[in-house]
Amino acid sequence: MTNSTFSLHEQHEALKRLIEKFELEMHLVDVNPGPRQELERSLLQKQHDAELERHLQRFHSADLADLIEVLSSDHRKRVWDHIPTSRRGEVMLELADAVLESVVETMSREDIVAALSKLEPDDLTFLSDAIPDEAFHAALQTLTSEERTWVHTAATYREEEAGHLMASDMVILKPGQTMENVQAMLRTRKELPDHTDKLFVIDSRGHLIGALFLQDILLNESDTRVEKAMRERVVTFHPRDELDEVALAFERYDLVSAPVINERGKLIGRLTIDAVLDYVREESEKDALNVVGVVETEDLFARIWDSARNRWLWLGINLLTAFGISRVIGAFETTIAQLVALASLMPIIASVAGNTGNQTTALVIRSLALNQLQGSNFWHLLRKELAISLLNGIVWGALVGLFAFLFYQQLGLSIVVTVAMALSFVLAALLGVSAPVLLERVGRDPAMGSSVILTGMIDALGFFVFLLLASLFLV
Amino acid sequence: MTNSTFSLHEQHEALKRLIEKFELEMHLVDVNPGPRQELERSLLQKQHDAELERHLQRFHSADLADLIEVLSSDHRKRVWDHIPTSRRGEVMLELADAVLESVVETMSREDIVAALSKLEPDDLTFLSDAIPDEAFHAALQTLTSEERTWVHTAATYREEEAGHLMASDMVILKPGQTMENVQAMLRTRKELPDHTDKLFVIDSRGHLIGALFLQDILLNESDTRVEKAMRERVVTFHPRDELDEVALAFERYDLVSAPVINERGKLIGRLTIDAVLDYVREESEKDALNVVGVVETEDLFARIWDSARNRWLWLGINLLTAFGISRVIGAFETTIAQLVALASLMPIIASVAGNTGNQTTALVIRSLALNQLQGSNFWHLLRKELAISLLNGIVWGALVGLFAFLFYQQLGLSIVVTVAMALSFVLAALLGVSAPVLLERVGRDPAMGSSVILTGMIDALGFFVFLLLASLFLV
C-alpha cells in the first residue's frame, strides 16, 4: 500500500524523534547559559517551528488526526500548535471524540472560530457536540444565513438519526435538461462534492423524482433528456431514519450516496458512504467497549483520573451483583462448613455457565443488530438455545462430576455437581436469549454492559442451584 | 427510508403467511381425499409456485439473502427452489457463510454450476470456499481462459489479503487520449462496473501512472488530454496487503475504489468500497463473537448438534481454566474450613477484578486494531492502566472491606479483603494489557477467546491472593 499506515508509523517515529531532538537542543541551551542565551533560544525556536511545520505539511488530514491520537498530551499540544489554522478544521473532523475534546480544551475561542470557519455547514453540525457553545455560535456567524438555517435544522436531529449525518452539498437537475446542458453546467463548477456518484433530479415543487448517475451522463448521447436517462427507483432516506438502518441499507444496496427526503418527498440533503462507514466503525468500537462497560470511547492518553471515573459506573454495578452473589453463598455458609469441597467446586459451575450464557448473548446481539430476530423467530431461537445448553450442560456436567469424583470420592457430590451444571446451563441460555431481547424491547442498547449483568446473574443462580442441591441432598 | 428493512420485515411476514397458507391448503386437500385428489394437488402446486415466484421477483438480491437467513430450514429450501437460476448466484454472494453452506448442501452439482455461471470471475473467487471443489471446477469451465487465469491467481491469496477481494472489472485509459476520446469509448459500453468513481491510466508497459475521476471527464474541456486531467497521487494497494489495513485506508482517505498494483507497479485489479464495507462488518461481527469464543459466524438456524459443537472448543478451554481455579481453592480447603466467611467473599474479588481486566483488554484490542499501540506507547499505556487499577483497587477494595466488616465484624478479614482486592486489580491490569499485546506479537488474533482465558487467569490469581493472605494472617 502506498500512502499507508506503514509509512504512517514511520512518519510518527520520525516526528517523535524530531520533537525529542528539539527538546534536547533547548535543554542544552538552557544548561549552558551564555551571554546571548535569549537570542539563541529564540533562533532555535524559530528553526524548530519551521522544521516542524514543513514536516507536518506532508500529512493528509486524516493521518494528522491519527498521529495526534497516539501522541502524549504535551507532544499533542506541540504538534497542534504547528498545524496551520486553515487545516485545523479538517483535522478536527477526523479526531476521535475524546481526543477532540482534549484538543479543544487547549484552544482559545478565537482559534476555534478560525478553525471552524473553513468548514462546510454539515461538518460544523458534526462537530457541534465537542465545541463550547459560545465558540460554536461565533463560528456560525461566519456562515451565510442560508447555511445557518441548515445547521439549525440539522441540530434538531438526534446523533443516531440520518438527519444528523446528512450533507447539504449536492448537484440538482431538472428533468427537461439534456446531457449536453448538464455537462455544460458541470463544467462551470471547478469540482463536484466528494462522493458524487449521482445527481438528483427534482420537479418544480422540489420533490425528488429520480437520480442521474455520472456514468449515465457519459454513456448517453448528448441530446438525451435527463428524465429519460435518470433512474426512477432510488433508495431514499428520511431524516428521522435510524443510522443503524441506514448503514444496513448502504451495505445491502451497495450505495455510494443517497438522497434524504422529507415526509412530502422534498429533497432536503444527501448521505454519503464515507460518513456511513465512519459511523459503522465508531459504533462497532463502541459496542466492543460497551459489552464490558467502558462507557465512552476512551482516549488512550486521557488523564488517569478521567479514565478511572469512566469505568466506575459498571464496576459499581459489577460490585453490586458481586455483593448479591456473596449473600447467596453466605446463606449456605453452614452447608459449606460441613462440606468444604463445595467451596472449591462452585466456581467451576459459575464460570462455565457464565461463559455459555455470554456466547448465547453475543449471537443474539448480533442477530438483533442485523434485524434477524422478529416475532416467531424468537421462540424458535429460544427453544434451540435451550436444547443446545441442555445437551452441553449434561455433557460438560458429567465431566465435572467425574473430576469431582476423582478428587473427593463421593458419588453424591458428583451427581449434585452434574445436575447443578446442567440446570445452570439451561438457566444461562434462558437469560442469554431473553436479557438482550428484553433490553432491546424497552429501547436500551442490549450490548451495554451485558457481560457484567449477565455474568453476575448467572453466577448467582449457579451458586444458588449448586449449594441448594448440596444442602438438600448432601449434608 | 424507502425499499427499507422496515418493509423487508413486512415482506418477510407476508411471505411466511403465504407459505403457511399453501401448507394449509395442501393439508385440506390431503385430509379430504376425493376422486380427483392427484389432479387437485398438482393444480394447487402449480398455482402456489406461480404465486411464490411472483412474490419473490419483487425482492432485491440482498433482501432475498436476508430473508433466507431468517427462514427456518424447510421454508428456506422452499423459497430457494423458487428463485430463478439466473438470480441465485447474486443471492449466494450476499448470504452469510454458514447459511450459504446450508443452502449449497441442498443443491445438485448442476444447479450450483448453473447459478455460478452468471457471475463475474472475482465473485466466483469470493464464493470458492463455500462451494464443493468439483462443482467449483465445473463452473470454472464456463469462463474464458483469461477469466480462469484470473480466478486461479486470486485463489493464491489468503482470505485476509487484498488480492482475495480485488475485482477484475475496471476501465483502463492511455495518457494520450482526450476527454472526447474517453467519452466516445465509454458510450460504446452499455454500463460501467459498479462503484466506478475513477478510471485508471496506464503507460505502455501496463504500469499505473494516474487515475481519472468520472467527474473530471465531465468538468474538463473535450480536447483536454488524459495525462493533464488525471490525478497522479493515487492511493494504491498491493495484493498481499492485509485487508484490515486496506479498510483503515479506505476510511481514512474516503475512497470509493482503488487500484491494486504488483511489486513492479503494474495494474492488476481493483478494490471497491462495497467489498471493503462488507469485510469491515463481517470482521466486527466475528470479533464480537470471538471474544466469548463462538468460533464461526454461526447460522441462527443451524442444526442444534452443529451449533453445540461450534462452541465446544472454548467451553473446553473454559472448563480447564475452571478446574485450575478449583485446584487453587482446593489447596486452601483447611483455611476455608476454619473461616467459612472466606468462601462467600472470594467471588467478589474474582468477579470485579475479572471485569476490570476485561475493560482494559477491550481498550487494548481496539488500540491494536487501530494501529495506535506502537513501541514506546506500550509502556506508557501499561503504566497508566496500572495506576488506574491501583487507584480503583484501593477505592473499591475499601468498599468491599467495609461490606465484609458489616457482615462479619472482623477487622482482620476486612483488611485482608481490601489488600487482596487492590492486588487483584493490579494483576488484572497487568494481564489485561500484556495478554492481547503478546498474542498480537506472536501473530494470533487478540480478540479470540480473550474473555475466557483472561477471566480464568484473573479468577485464579484473585482467589490465590485472597486465600493466601487469609491463611497467612487470619487462621
mmCIF file of C-alpha atoms in Angstrom, chain B residues 87-268:
data_model
loop_
_atom_site.group_PDB
_atom_site.id
_atom_site.type_symbol
_atom_site.label_atom_id
_atom_site.label_comp_id
_atom_site.label_asym_id
_atom_site.label_seq_id
_atom_site.Cartn_x
_atom_site.Cartn_y
_atom_site.Cartn_z
ATOM 1 C CA ARG B 87 -30.559 -14.858 -9.846
ATOM 2 C CA ARG B 88 -29.239 -17.490 -7.449
ATOM 3 C CA GLY B 89 -25.560 -16.591 -7.946
ATOM 4 C CA GLU B 90 -26.194 -12.995 -6.951
ATOM 5 C CA VAL B 91 -28.126 -14.046 -3.861
ATOM 6 C CA MET B 92 -25.383 -16.505 -2.888
ATOM 7 C CA LEU B 93 -22.898 -13.623 -2.881
ATOM 8 C CA GLU B 94 -24.957 -11.874 -0.199
ATOM 9 C CA LEU B 95 -25.577 -14.836 2.110
ATOM 10 C CA ALA B 96 -23.704 -15.247 5.399
ATOM 11 C CA ASP B 97 -21.111 -18.044 5.208
ATOM 12 C CA ALA B 98 -22.905 -20.537 7.421
ATOM 13 C CA VAL B 99 -26.260 -20.016 5.677
ATOM 14 C CA LEU B 100 -24.624 -20.269 2.272
ATOM 15 C CA GLU B 101 -23.224 -23.653 3.214
ATOM 16 C CA SER B 102 -26.626 -24.912 4.321
ATOM 17 C CA VAL B 103 -28.131 -23.761 1.015
ATOM 18 C CA VAL B 104 -25.363 -25.253 -1.120
ATOM 19 C CA GLU B 105 -25.846 -28.609 0.635
ATOM 20 C CA THR B 106 -29.383 -28.828 -0.798
ATOM 21 C CA MET B 107 -28.295 -28.058 -4.387
ATOM 22 C CA SER B 108 -27.286 -30.539 -7.056
ATOM 23 C CA ARG B 109 -23.968 -30.116 -8.858
ATOM 24 C CA GLU B 110 -25.825 -28.927 -11.992
ATOM 25 C CA ASP B 111 -27.791 -26.342 -10.007
ATOM 26 C CA ILE B 112 -24.612 -24.951 -8.489
ATOM 27 C CA VAL B 113 -22.833 -24.700 -11.836
ATOM 28 C CA ALA B 114 -25.859 -23.037 -13.444
ATOM 29 C CA ALA B 115 -26.069 -20.471 -10.615
ATOM 30 C CA LEU B 116 -22.347 -19.706 -10.683
ATOM 31 C CA SER B 117 -22.111 -19.348 -14.449
ATOM 32 C CA LYS B 118 -23.846 -15.943 -14.238
ATOM 33 C CA LEU B 119 -21.144 -14.451 -12.028
ATOM 34 C CA GLU B 120 -18.016 -12.377 -12.613
ATOM 35 C CA PRO B 121 -14.672 -14.107 -12.023
ATOM 36 C CA ASP B 122 -13.976 -12.176 -8.804
ATOM 37 C CA ASP B 123 -17.377 -13.133 -7.402
ATOM 38 C CA LEU B 124 -16.546 -16.741 -8.089
ATOM 39 C CA THR B 125 -13.307 -16.354 -6.152
ATOM 40 C CA PHE B 126 -15.287 -14.892 -3.289
ATOM 41 C CA LEU B 127 -17.549 -17.963 -3.151
ATOM 42 C CA SER B 128 -14.821 -20.550 -3.729
ATOM 43 C CA ASP B 129 -14.540 -21.683 -0.096
ATOM 44 C CA ALA B 130 -18.245 -22.422 0.272
ATOM 45 C CA ILE B 131 -18.637 -24.475 -2.935
ATOM 46 C CA PRO B 132 -17.687 -28.184 -3.255
ATOM 47 C CA ASP B 133 -14.454 -28.442 -5.275
ATOM 48 C CA GLU B 134 -15.947 -30.492 -8.065
ATOM 49 C CA ALA B 135 -18.832 -28.089 -8.719
ATOM 50 C CA PHE B 136 -16.459 -25.142 -8.499
ATOM 51 C CA HIS B 137 -14.176 -26.568 -11.169
ATOM 52 C CA ALA B 138 -17.143 -27.314 -13.408
ATOM 53 C CA ALA B 139 -18.250 -23.694 -13.005
ATOM 54 C CA LEU B 140 -14.759 -22.513 -13.944
ATOM 55 C CA GLN B 141 -15.179 -24.213 -17.333
ATOM 56 C CA THR B 142 -17.946 -21.717 -18.193
ATOM 57 C CA LEU B 143 -15.379 -18.873 -18.079
ATOM 58 C CA THR B 144 -12.992 -17.701 -20.784
ATOM 59 C CA SER B 145 -9.414 -18.869 -20.336
ATOM 60 C CA GLU B 146 -8.380 -15.361 -19.364
ATOM 61 C CA GLU B 147 -11.024 -15.250 -16.645
ATOM 62 C CA ARG B 148 -9.948 -18.688 -15.428
ATOM 63 C CA THR B 149 -6.372 -17.471 -15.064
ATOM 64 C CA TRP B 150 -7.726 -14.585 -13.009
ATOM 65 C CA VAL B 151 -9.582 -16.904 -10.633
ATOM 66 C CA HIS B 152 -6.509 -19.097 -10.212
ATOM 67 C CA THR B 153 -4.353 -16.075 -9.413
ATOM 68 C CA ALA B 154 -6.851 -14.640 -6.934
ATOM 69 C CA ALA B 155 -7.097 -18.046 -5.239
ATOM 70 C CA THR B 156 -3.413 -17.818 -4.298
ATOM 71 C CA TYR B 157 -4.170 -15.030 -1.804
ATOM 72 C CA ARG B 158 -5.285 -15.633 1.753
ATOM 73 C CA GLU B 159 -8.800 -14.572 2.803
ATOM 74 C CA GLU B 160 -7.357 -11.625 4.737
ATOM 75 C CA GLU B 161 -5.363 -10.267 1.807
ATOM 76 C CA ALA B 162 -6.359 -7.546 -0.640
ATOM 77 C CA GLY B 163 -5.804 -9.957 -3.557
ATOM 78 C CA HIS B 164 -8.705 -12.061 -2.331
ATOM 79 C CA LEU B 165 -11.186 -9.169 -2.546
ATOM 80 C CA MET B 166 -9.954 -7.477 -5.705
ATOM 81 C CA ALA B 167 -12.073 -7.364 -8.849
ATOM 82 C CA SER B 168 -11.006 -7.549 -12.465
ATOM 83 C CA ASP B 169 -13.650 -5.281 -13.992
ATOM 84 C CA MET B 170 -12.266 -1.782 -14.497
ATOM 85 C CA VAL B 171 -11.893 0.801 -17.218
ATOM 86 C CA ILE B 172 -8.335 1.487 -18.378
ATOM 87 C CA LEU B 173 -7.125 4.569 -20.261
ATOM 88 C CA LYS B 174 -3.952 5.685 -22.060
ATOM 89 C CA PRO B 175 -2.397 9.043 -21.136
ATOM 90 C CA GLY B 176 -2.650 10.395 -24.699
ATOM 91 C CA GLN B 177 -6.434 10.086 -25.066
ATOM 92 C CA THR B 178 -8.569 13.248 -24.992
ATOM 93 C CA MET B 179 -11.722 13.659 -22.915
ATOM 94 C CA GLU B 180 -13.676 13.338 -26.140
ATOM 95 C CA ASN B 181 -11.947 10.021 -26.969
ATOM 96 C CA VAL B 182 -12.656 8.762 -23.497
ATOM 97 C CA GLN B 183 -16.293 9.742 -23.643
ATOM 98 C CA ALA B 184 -16.712 8.176 -27.076
ATOM 99 C CA MET B 185 -15.124 4.979 -25.769
ATOM 100 C CA LEU B 186 -17.401 4.937 -22.741
ATOM 101 C CA ARG B 187 -20.503 5.396 -24.922
ATOM 102 C CA THR B 188 -19.703 2.140 -26.706
ATOM 103 C CA ARG B 189 -20.174 0.348 -23.381
ATOM 104 C CA LYS B 190 -23.658 -0.144 -22.037
ATOM 105 C CA GLU B 191 -22.630 0.391 -18.428
ATOM 106 C CA LEU B 192 -19.628 0.885 -16.200
ATOM 107 C CA PRO B 193 -18.596 -1.576 -13.489
ATOM 108 C CA ASP B 194 -20.269 -0.848 -10.133
ATOM 109 C CA HIS B 195 -18.528 1.710 -7.936
ATOM 110 C CA THR B 196 -16.528 3.228 -10.745
ATOM 111 C CA ASP B 197 -15.630 6.674 -9.489
ATOM 112 C CA LYS B 198 -12.383 6.793 -11.422
ATOM 113 C CA LEU B 199 -10.747 5.214 -14.457
ATOM 114 C CA PHE B 200 -7.157 4.009 -14.315
ATOM 115 C CA VAL B 201 -4.417 5.355 -16.564
ATOM 116 C CA ILE B 202 -1.523 3.044 -17.512
ATOM 117 C CA ASP B 203 1.591 3.518 -19.590
ATOM 118 C CA SER B 204 2.704 1.270 -22.436
ATOM 119 C CA ARG B 205 4.178 -1.286 -20.028
ATOM 120 C CA GLY B 206 0.948 -1.598 -18.053
ATOM 121 C CA HIS B 207 2.210 0.423 -15.078
ATOM 122 C CA LEU B 208 -0.294 2.611 -13.278
ATOM 123 C CA ILE B 209 0.526 6.294 -13.754
ATOM 124 C CA GLY B 210 -2.645 8.003 -12.566
ATOM 125 C CA ALA B 211 -6.412 7.993 -12.164
ATOM 126 C CA LEU B 212 -9.069 9.995 -13.971
ATOM 127 C CA PHE B 213 -12.196 10.689 -11.931
ATOM 128 C CA LEU B 214 -15.531 10.452 -13.745
ATOM 129 C CA GLN B 215 -16.251 13.963 -12.609
ATOM 130 C CA ASP B 216 -13.019 15.170 -14.203
ATOM 131 C CA ILE B 217 -14.180 13.859 -17.571
ATOM 132 C CA LEU B 218 -17.292 15.968 -17.118
ATOM 133 C CA LEU B 219 -15.561 19.032 -15.739
ATOM 134 C CA ASN B 220 -12.728 19.279 -18.300
ATOM 135 C CA GLU B 221 -12.942 20.597 -21.875
ATOM 136 C CA SER B 222 -13.352 17.899 -24.504
ATOM 137 C CA ASP B 223 -9.877 18.374 -26.030
ATOM 138 C CA THR B 224 -8.040 18.062 -22.701
ATOM 139 C CA ARG B 225 -5.696 15.077 -22.663
ATOM 140 C CA VAL B 226 -5.986 12.354 -20.021
ATOM 141 C CA GLU B 227 -2.455 12.929 -18.698
ATOM 142 C CA LYS B 228 -3.370 16.537 -17.975
ATOM 143 C CA ALA B 229 -6.716 15.855 -16.312
ATOM 144 C CA MET B 230 -5.695 12.790 -14.326
ATOM 145 C CA ARG B 231 -4.506 12.840 -10.726
ATOM 146 C CA GLU B 232 -1.091 11.369 -10.151
ATOM 147 C CA ARG B 233 -1.297 10.912 -6.387
ATOM 148 C CA VAL B 234 -3.412 7.793 -6.072
ATOM 149 C CA VAL B 235 -3.692 5.563 -3.004
ATOM 150 C CA THR B 236 -2.737 2.119 -4.314
ATOM 151 C CA PHE B 237 -2.655 -1.317 -2.718
ATOM 152 C CA HIS B 238 -0.596 -4.450 -3.169
ATOM 153 C CA PRO B 239 -2.371 -7.803 -3.378
ATOM 154 C CA ARG B 240 -0.590 -9.017 -0.230
ATOM 155 C CA ASP B 241 -1.771 -6.034 1.863
ATOM 156 C CA GLU B 242 -3.804 -7.034 4.909
ATOM 157 C CA LEU B 243 -7.489 -6.188 4.500
ATOM 158 C CA ASP B 244 -7.537 -4.595 7.963
ATOM 159 C CA GLU B 245 -5.044 -2.038 6.699
ATOM 160 C CA VAL B 246 -6.987 -1.654 3.461
ATOM 161 C CA ALA B 247 -10.184 -0.934 5.389
ATOM 162 C CA LEU B 248 -8.435 1.680 7.523
ATOM 163 C CA ALA B 249 -7.074 3.350 4.382
ATOM 164 C CA PHE B 250 -10.493 3.346 2.661
ATOM 165 C CA GLU B 251 -11.934 5.002 5.746
ATOM 166 C CA ARG B 252 -9.028 7.397 6.214
ATOM 167 C CA TYR B 253 -8.843 8.626 2.622
ATOM 168 C CA ASP B 254 -12.599 8.315 1.899
ATOM 169 C CA LEU B 255 -12.052 6.029 -1.090
ATOM 170 C CA VAL B 256 -14.768 4.562 -3.321
ATOM 171 C CA SER B 257 -12.403 2.448 -5.423
ATOM 172 C CA ALA B 258 -8.644 1.944 -5.539
ATOM 173 C CA PRO B 259 -6.209 0.205 -7.871
ATOM 174 C CA VAL B 260 -4.213 -2.874 -6.896
ATOM 175 C CA ILE B 261 -0.701 -2.989 -8.331
ATOM 176 C CA ASN B 262 2.027 -5.620 -8.156
ATOM 177 C CA GLU B 263 5.586 -5.112 -6.921
ATOM 178 C CA ARG B 264 6.628 -3.664 -10.279
ATOM 179 C CA GLY B 265 3.788 -1.117 -10.316
ATOM 180 C CA LYS B 266 1.697 -2.967 -12.886
ATOM 181 C CA LEU B 267 -2.066 -2.560 -12.538
ATOM 182 C CA ILE B 268 -3.613 -5.954 -11.741
#
